[in-house]
Coordinates of C-alpha atoms and ligand atoms in Angstrom, one line a residue:
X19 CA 84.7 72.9 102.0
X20 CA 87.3 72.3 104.7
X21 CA 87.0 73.7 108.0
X22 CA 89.4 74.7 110.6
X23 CA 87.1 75.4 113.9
X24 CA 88.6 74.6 117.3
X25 CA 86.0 73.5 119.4
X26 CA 86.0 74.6 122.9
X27 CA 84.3 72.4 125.6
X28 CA 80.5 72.8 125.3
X29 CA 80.9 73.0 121.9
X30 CA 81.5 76.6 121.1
X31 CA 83.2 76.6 117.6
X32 CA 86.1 78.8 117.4
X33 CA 88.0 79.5 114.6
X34 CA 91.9 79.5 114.8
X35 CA 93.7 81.6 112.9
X36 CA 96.7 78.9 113.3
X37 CA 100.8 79.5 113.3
X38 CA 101.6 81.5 110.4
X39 CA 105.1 78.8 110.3
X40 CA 102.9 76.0 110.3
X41 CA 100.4 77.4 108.0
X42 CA 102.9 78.6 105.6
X43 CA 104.7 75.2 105.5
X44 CA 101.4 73.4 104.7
X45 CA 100.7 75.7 101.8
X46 CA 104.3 75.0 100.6
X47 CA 103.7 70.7 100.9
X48 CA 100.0 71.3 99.4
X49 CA 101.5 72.8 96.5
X50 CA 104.6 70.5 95.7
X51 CA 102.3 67.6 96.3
X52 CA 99.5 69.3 93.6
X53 CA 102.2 70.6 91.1
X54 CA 105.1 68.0 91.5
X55 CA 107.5 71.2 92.3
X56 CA 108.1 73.6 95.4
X57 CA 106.6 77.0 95.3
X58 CA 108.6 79.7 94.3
X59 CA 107.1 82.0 97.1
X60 CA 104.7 82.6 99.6
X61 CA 102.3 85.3 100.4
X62 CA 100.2 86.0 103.4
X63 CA 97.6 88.9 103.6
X64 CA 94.9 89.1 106.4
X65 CA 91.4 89.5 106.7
X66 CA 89.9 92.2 108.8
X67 CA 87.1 93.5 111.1
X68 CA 86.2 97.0 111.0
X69 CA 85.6 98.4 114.4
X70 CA 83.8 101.8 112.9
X71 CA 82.7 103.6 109.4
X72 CA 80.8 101.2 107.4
X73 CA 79.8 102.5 103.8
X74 CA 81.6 105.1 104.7
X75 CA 85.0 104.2 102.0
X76 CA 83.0 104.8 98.9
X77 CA 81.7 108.1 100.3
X78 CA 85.1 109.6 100.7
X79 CA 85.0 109.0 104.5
X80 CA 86.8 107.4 107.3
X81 CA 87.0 103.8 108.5
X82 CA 89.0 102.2 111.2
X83 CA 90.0 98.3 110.5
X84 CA 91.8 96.1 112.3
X85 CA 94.1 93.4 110.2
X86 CA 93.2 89.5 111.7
X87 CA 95.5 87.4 112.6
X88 CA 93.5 84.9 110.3
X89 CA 94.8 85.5 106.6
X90 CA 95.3 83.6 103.4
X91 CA 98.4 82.3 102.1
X92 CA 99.2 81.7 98.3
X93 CA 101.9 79.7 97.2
X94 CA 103.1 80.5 93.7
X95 CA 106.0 79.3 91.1
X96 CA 106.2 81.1 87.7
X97 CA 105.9 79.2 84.5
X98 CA 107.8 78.7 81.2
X99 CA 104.6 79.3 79.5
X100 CA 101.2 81.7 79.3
X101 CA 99.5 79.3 80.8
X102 CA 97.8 80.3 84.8
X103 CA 96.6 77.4 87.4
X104 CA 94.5 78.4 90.5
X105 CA 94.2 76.0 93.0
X106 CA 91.8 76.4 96.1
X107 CA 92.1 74.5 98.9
X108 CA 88.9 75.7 100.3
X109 CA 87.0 74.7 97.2
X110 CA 88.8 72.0 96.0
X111 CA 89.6 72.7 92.9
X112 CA 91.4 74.5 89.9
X113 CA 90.9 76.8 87.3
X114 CA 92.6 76.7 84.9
X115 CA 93.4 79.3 81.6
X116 CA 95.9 81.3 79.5
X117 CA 97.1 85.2 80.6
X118 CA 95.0 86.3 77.7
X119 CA 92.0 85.4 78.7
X120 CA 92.0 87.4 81.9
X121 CA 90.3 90.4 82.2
X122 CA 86.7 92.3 83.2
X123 CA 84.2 89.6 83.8
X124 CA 86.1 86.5 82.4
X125 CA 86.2 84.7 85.1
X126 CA 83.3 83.3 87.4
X127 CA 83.4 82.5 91.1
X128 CA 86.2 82.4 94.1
X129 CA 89.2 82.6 90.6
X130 CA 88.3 85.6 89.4
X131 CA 89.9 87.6 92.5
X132 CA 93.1 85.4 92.3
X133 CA 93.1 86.1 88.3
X134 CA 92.0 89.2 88.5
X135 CA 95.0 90.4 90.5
X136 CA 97.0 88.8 87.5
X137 CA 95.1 90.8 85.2
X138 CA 95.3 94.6 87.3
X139 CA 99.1 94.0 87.9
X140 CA 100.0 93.1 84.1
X141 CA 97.5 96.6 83.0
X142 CA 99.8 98.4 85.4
X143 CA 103.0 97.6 83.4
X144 CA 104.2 94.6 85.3
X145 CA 105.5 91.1 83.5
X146 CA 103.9 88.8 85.5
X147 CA 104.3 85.7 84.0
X148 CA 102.3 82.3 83.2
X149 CA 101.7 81.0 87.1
X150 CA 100.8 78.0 89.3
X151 CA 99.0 79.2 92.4
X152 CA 97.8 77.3 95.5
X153 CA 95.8 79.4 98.1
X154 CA 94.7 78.1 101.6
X155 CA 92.6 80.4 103.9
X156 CA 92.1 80.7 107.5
X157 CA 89.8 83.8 107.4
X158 CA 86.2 82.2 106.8
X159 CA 84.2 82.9 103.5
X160 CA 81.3 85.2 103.7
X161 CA 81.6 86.2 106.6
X162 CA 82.2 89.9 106.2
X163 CA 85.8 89.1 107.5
X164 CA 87.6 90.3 103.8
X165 CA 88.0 86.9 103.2
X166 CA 87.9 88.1 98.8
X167 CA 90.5 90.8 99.6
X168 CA 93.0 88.7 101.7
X169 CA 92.4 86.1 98.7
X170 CA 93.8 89.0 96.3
X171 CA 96.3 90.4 98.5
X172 CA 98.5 86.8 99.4
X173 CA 98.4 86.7 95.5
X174 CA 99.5 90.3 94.6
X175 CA 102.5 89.7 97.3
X176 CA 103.6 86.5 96.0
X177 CA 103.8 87.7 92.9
X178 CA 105.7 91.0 93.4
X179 CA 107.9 88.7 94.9
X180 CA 108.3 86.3 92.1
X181 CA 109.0 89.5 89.8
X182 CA 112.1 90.5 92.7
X183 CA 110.0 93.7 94.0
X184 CA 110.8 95.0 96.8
X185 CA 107.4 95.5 99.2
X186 CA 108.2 99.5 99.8
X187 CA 104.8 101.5 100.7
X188 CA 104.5 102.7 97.2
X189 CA 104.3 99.1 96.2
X190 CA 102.0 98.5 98.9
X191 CA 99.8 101.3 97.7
X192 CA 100.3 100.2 93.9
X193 CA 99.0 96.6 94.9
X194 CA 96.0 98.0 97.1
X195 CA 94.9 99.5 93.9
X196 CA 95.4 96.5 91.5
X197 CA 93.8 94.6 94.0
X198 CA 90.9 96.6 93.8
X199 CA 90.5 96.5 90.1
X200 CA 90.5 92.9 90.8
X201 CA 87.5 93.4 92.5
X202 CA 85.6 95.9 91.2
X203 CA 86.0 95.5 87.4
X204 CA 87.3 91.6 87.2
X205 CA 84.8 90.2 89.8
X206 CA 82.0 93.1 89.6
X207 CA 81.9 93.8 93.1
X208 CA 81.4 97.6 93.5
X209 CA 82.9 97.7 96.7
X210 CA 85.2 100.5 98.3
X211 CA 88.7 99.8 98.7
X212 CA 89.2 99.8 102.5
X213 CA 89.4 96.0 102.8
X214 CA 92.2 96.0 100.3
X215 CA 93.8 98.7 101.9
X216 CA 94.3 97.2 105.5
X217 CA 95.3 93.8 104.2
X218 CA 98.3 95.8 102.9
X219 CA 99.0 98.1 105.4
X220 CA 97.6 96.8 108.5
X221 CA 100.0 97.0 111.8
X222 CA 100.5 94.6 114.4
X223 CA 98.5 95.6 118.2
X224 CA 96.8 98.8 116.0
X225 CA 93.5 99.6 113.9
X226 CA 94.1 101.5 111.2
X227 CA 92.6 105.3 110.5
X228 CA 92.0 105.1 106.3
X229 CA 91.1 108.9 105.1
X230 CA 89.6 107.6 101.6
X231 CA 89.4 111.7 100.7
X232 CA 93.3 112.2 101.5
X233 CA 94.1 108.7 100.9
X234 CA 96.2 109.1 104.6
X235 CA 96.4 106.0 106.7
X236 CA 97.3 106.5 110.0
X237 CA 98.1 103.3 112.9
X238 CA 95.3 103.9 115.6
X239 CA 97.1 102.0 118.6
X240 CA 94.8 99.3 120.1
X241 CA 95.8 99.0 124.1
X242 CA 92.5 97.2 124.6
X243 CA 93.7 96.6 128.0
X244 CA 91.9 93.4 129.7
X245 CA 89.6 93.3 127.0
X246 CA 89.4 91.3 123.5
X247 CA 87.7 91.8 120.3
X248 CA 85.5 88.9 119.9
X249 CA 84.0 88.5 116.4
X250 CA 80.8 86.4 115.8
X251 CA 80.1 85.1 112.6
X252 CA 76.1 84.6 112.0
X253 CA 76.9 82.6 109.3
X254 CA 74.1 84.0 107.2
X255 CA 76.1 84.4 103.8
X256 CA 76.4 87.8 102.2
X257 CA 77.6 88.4 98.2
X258 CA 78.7 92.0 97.7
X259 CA 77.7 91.0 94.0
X260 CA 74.0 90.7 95.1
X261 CA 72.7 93.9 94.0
X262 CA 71.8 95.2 98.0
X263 CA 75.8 96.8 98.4
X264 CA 75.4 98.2 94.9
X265 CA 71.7 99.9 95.3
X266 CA 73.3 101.2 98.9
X267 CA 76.2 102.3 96.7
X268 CA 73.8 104.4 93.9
X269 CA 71.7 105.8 96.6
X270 CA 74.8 107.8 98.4
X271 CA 75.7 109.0 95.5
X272 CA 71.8 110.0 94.4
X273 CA 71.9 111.8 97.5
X274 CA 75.3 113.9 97.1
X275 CA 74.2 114.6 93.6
X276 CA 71.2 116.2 95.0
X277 CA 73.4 117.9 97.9
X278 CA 75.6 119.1 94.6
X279 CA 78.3 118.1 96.3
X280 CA 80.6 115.7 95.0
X281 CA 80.7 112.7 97.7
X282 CA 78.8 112.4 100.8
X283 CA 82.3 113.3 102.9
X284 CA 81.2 117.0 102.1
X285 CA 77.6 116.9 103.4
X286 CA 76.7 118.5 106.2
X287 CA 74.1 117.1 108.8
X288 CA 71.8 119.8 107.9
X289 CA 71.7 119.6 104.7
X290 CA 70.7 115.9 105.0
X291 CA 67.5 116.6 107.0
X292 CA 66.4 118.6 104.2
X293 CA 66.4 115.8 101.4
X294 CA 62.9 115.0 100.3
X295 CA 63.3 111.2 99.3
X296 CA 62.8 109.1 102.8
X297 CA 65.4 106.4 101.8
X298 CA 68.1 108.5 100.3
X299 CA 67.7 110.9 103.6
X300 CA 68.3 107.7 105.8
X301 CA 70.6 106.0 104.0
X302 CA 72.7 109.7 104.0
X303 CA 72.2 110.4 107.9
X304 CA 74.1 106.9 108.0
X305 CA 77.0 108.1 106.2
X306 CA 76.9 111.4 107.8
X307 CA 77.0 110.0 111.1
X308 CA 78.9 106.9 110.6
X309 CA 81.9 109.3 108.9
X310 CA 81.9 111.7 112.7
X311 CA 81.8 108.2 115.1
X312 CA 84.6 107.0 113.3
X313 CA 86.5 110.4 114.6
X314 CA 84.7 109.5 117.8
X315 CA 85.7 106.0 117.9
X316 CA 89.9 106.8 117.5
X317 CA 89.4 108.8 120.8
X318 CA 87.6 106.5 122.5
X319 CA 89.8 103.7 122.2
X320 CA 92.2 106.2 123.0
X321 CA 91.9 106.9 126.2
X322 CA 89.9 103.6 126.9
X323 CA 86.5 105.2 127.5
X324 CA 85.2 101.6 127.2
X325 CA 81.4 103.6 127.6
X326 CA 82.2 106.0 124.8
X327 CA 82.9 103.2 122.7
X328 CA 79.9 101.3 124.1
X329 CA 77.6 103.9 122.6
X330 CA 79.3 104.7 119.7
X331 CA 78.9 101.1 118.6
X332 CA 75.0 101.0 119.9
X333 CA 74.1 104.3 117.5
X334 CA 76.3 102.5 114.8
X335 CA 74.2 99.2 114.8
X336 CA 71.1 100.9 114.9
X337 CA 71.7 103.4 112.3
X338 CA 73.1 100.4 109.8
X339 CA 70.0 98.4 110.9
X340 CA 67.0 101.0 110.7
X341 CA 68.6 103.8 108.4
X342 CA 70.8 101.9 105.6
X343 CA 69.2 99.1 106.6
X344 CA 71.7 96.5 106.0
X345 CA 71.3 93.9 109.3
X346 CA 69.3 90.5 109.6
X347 CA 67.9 89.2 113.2
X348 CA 70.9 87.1 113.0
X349 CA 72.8 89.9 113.6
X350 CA 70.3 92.4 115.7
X351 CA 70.5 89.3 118.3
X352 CA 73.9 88.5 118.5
X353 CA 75.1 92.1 118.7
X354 CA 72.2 92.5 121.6
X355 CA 73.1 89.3 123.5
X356 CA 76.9 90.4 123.7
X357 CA 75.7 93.2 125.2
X358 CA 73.7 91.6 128.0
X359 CA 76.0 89.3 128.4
X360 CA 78.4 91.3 129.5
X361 CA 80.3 93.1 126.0
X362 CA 81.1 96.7 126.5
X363 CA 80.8 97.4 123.3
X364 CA 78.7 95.4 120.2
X365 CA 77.8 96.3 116.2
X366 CA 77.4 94.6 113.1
X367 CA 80.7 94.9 111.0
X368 CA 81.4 94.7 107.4
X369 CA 78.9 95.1 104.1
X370 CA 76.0 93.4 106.2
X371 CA 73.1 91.6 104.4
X372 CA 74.6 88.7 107.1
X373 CA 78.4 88.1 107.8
X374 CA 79.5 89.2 111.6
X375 CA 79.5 91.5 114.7
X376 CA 82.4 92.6 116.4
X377 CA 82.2 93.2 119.9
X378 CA 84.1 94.1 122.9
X379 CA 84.3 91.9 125.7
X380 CA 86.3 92.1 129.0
X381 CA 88.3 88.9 129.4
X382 CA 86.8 87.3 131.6
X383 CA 83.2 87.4 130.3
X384 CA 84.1 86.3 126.5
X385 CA 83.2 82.7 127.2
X386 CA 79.9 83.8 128.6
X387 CA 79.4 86.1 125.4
X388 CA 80.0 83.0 122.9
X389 CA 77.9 80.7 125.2
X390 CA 75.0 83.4 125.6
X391 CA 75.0 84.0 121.5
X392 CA 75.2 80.3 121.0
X393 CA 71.8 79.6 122.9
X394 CA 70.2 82.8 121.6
X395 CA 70.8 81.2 118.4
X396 CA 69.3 78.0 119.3
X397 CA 66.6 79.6 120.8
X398 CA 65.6 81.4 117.7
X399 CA 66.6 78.5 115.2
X400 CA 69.4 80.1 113.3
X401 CA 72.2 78.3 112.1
X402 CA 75.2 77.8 115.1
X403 CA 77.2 81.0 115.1
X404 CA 81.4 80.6 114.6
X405 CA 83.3 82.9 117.0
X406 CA 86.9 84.1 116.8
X407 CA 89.1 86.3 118.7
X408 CA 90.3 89.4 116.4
X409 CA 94.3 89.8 117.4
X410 CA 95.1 93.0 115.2
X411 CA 97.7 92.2 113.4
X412 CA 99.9 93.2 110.7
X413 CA 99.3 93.7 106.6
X414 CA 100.5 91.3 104.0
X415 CA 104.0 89.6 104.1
X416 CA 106.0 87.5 101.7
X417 CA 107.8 84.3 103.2
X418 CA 109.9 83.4 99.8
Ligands
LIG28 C1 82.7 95.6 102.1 C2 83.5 96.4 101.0 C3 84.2 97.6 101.6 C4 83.3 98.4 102.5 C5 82.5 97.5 103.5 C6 81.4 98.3 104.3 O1 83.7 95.0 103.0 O2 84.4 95.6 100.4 O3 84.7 98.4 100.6 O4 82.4 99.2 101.8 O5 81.8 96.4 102.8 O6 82.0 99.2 105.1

């Protein structure tokens, strides 16, 4: 696996999310000097960190994402032939098969989202042909960063762009969805749809608002004013395919089926206290709650109430860590450490089950925050933490 961590005197590892010029150009060599011919095209789609509404996507709720700086890039050139070649230069290595064999469950491992794109945008009518495909990533795997979504976004751009397609909104929001066929029904990971949704219409210096009843997306703008969103990532690895997501998934929806309402999005806090089952009530106050901080959270940031947000993020953390109980000490100590080390605001971020926190940090203290976490960490024995600064930027591009 290659790594890309700048390391800052003392040893604090942080990861650079590099010049998109630079970065595109290296995909572009990487590929001639693998294929023995230039990419046709180049895609680029983010990861992100979401800042509030976790679970919340597959409830019909809210979330508020910010697109990384840190993104993947996929290089692509079409092909006389049905023939498709993946290349990762994470993993390195390629798979390798024939359009026909794509399709739900076909394909194992870090392919299958690449493929899988393939697969969704030739179900939804479009000729993409037999492809070579390189793919570099600066967004780090496992993390709860969206590294699997940027991986299927850079691809779905780059090829919309090898079949002359304009990148209009509707596009975007046709992509989001093959994308998340990708995922769901190619890969198996029963996951929500939000990640896919901000790598393709993520805005620079903004989070975005996603309404996943309305489907509305709506640029929250980020003037974070002195302060940066620093992102820690435990580096205790999380699969969304591991079965915890899913049983959190079936137990939202055991709960609204005993609500008898249709998603969790129409469930009142009342109603909530009254389920009988311990776990389903918990894991429903989470969405409940989570679903109304996420309202909270776009005024906070708003008018910079850095407190507001503070505590929003604090009943966040602890409701994903002793209601839907998806944290790890790894992250329970590094979310609690930013905080006494000076963070205004800290929570876990992402699935959970391990990946990262995000936390807000006033300038001036964010070396102390990555310092303080780093000797928490090798206090307690856990592996060293990765830190990187989260510069919300914008959704997926094509450089062809
Ligand atoms: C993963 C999934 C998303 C979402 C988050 C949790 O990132 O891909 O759809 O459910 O977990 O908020």
């Amino acid at each position: 696996m290659r790594e890309c961590y700048g390391w800052l005197d003392g040893d604090v590892a942080l990861v650079d999310a590099g010049d998109p010029a630079d970065l595109s150009a290296s995909v572009r060599a990487a590929f001639a000097d693998h294929y023995g011919e230039p990419p046709a095209s180049v895609g680029r789609a983010p990861g992100r960190v979401n800042l509030m509404g976790e679970h919340t996507d597959y409830n019909a709720g809210l979330v508020l994402p910010v697109a990384l700086a840190h993104a993947t890039y996929a290089a692509a050139r079409p092909r006389g032939d049905e023939l498709v070649r993946i290349t990762s230069a994470q993993q390195g290595e390629t798979w390798e098969g024939t359009l026909a064999e794509l399709g739900p469950r076909t394909i194992e491992g870090w392919a299958g989202y690449a493929a899988g794109v393939i697969w969704a945008m030739r179900e939804a009518g479009h000729r993409v042909p037999g492809v070579d495909l390189l793919v570099d990533s600066r967004v780090p795997v496992g993390a709860g960063l969206s590294s699997s979504a940027a991986l299927e976004c850079s691809v779905a751009v780059a090829l919309a762009d090898l079949l002359g397609l304009d990148l209009t909104d509707d596009l975007r929001r046709e992509l989001v969805e093959a994308c998340i066929r990708a995922e769901t029904e190619v890969v198996g990971a029963p996951t929500g749809g939000m990640d896919q949704t901000v790598a393709l219409f993520g805005e620079a210096g903004s989070a975005l608002l996603i309404d996943f009843t309305s489907h509305e997306t709506t640029s929250v703008s980020l003037d974070l004013r002195g302060h940066t969103l620093l992102v820690t990532d435990t580096r205790v690895s999380h699969a969304l395919t591991d079965g915890g997501y899913g049983s959190r998934r079936a137990d939202c929806e055991s709960a609204a089926k005993s609500l008898g309402v249709p998603t969790l999005r129409e469930a009142t806090r009342a109603a909530v206290d009254e389920l009988t089952d311990d776990r389903v009530r918990r894991r429903a106050t989470h969405i409940v709650s989570e679903i109304q901080r996420v309202t909270d959270t776009v005024t906070a940031f708003e008018q910079r109430e850095w407190d507001d947000v503070g505590r929003l993020f604090d009943a966040s953390h602890r409701s994903m860590r002793d209601d839907f109980e998806i944290s790890c000490p790894e992250l329970d100590t590094a979310v609690a450490v930013a905080v006494q080390a000076g963070a205004v605001a800290a929570r876990m971020t992402g699935g959970g089950f391990g990946g990262s926190s995000v936390a807000v940090v006033p300038d001036e203290r964010v070396d102390a925050v990555m310092r303080a976490i780093d000797a928490a960490f090798a206090l307690e024995g856990f592996r060293s933490p990765v830190h990187l600064r989260a510069v919300p930027s914008a959704g997926a591009t094509v450089d062809g």
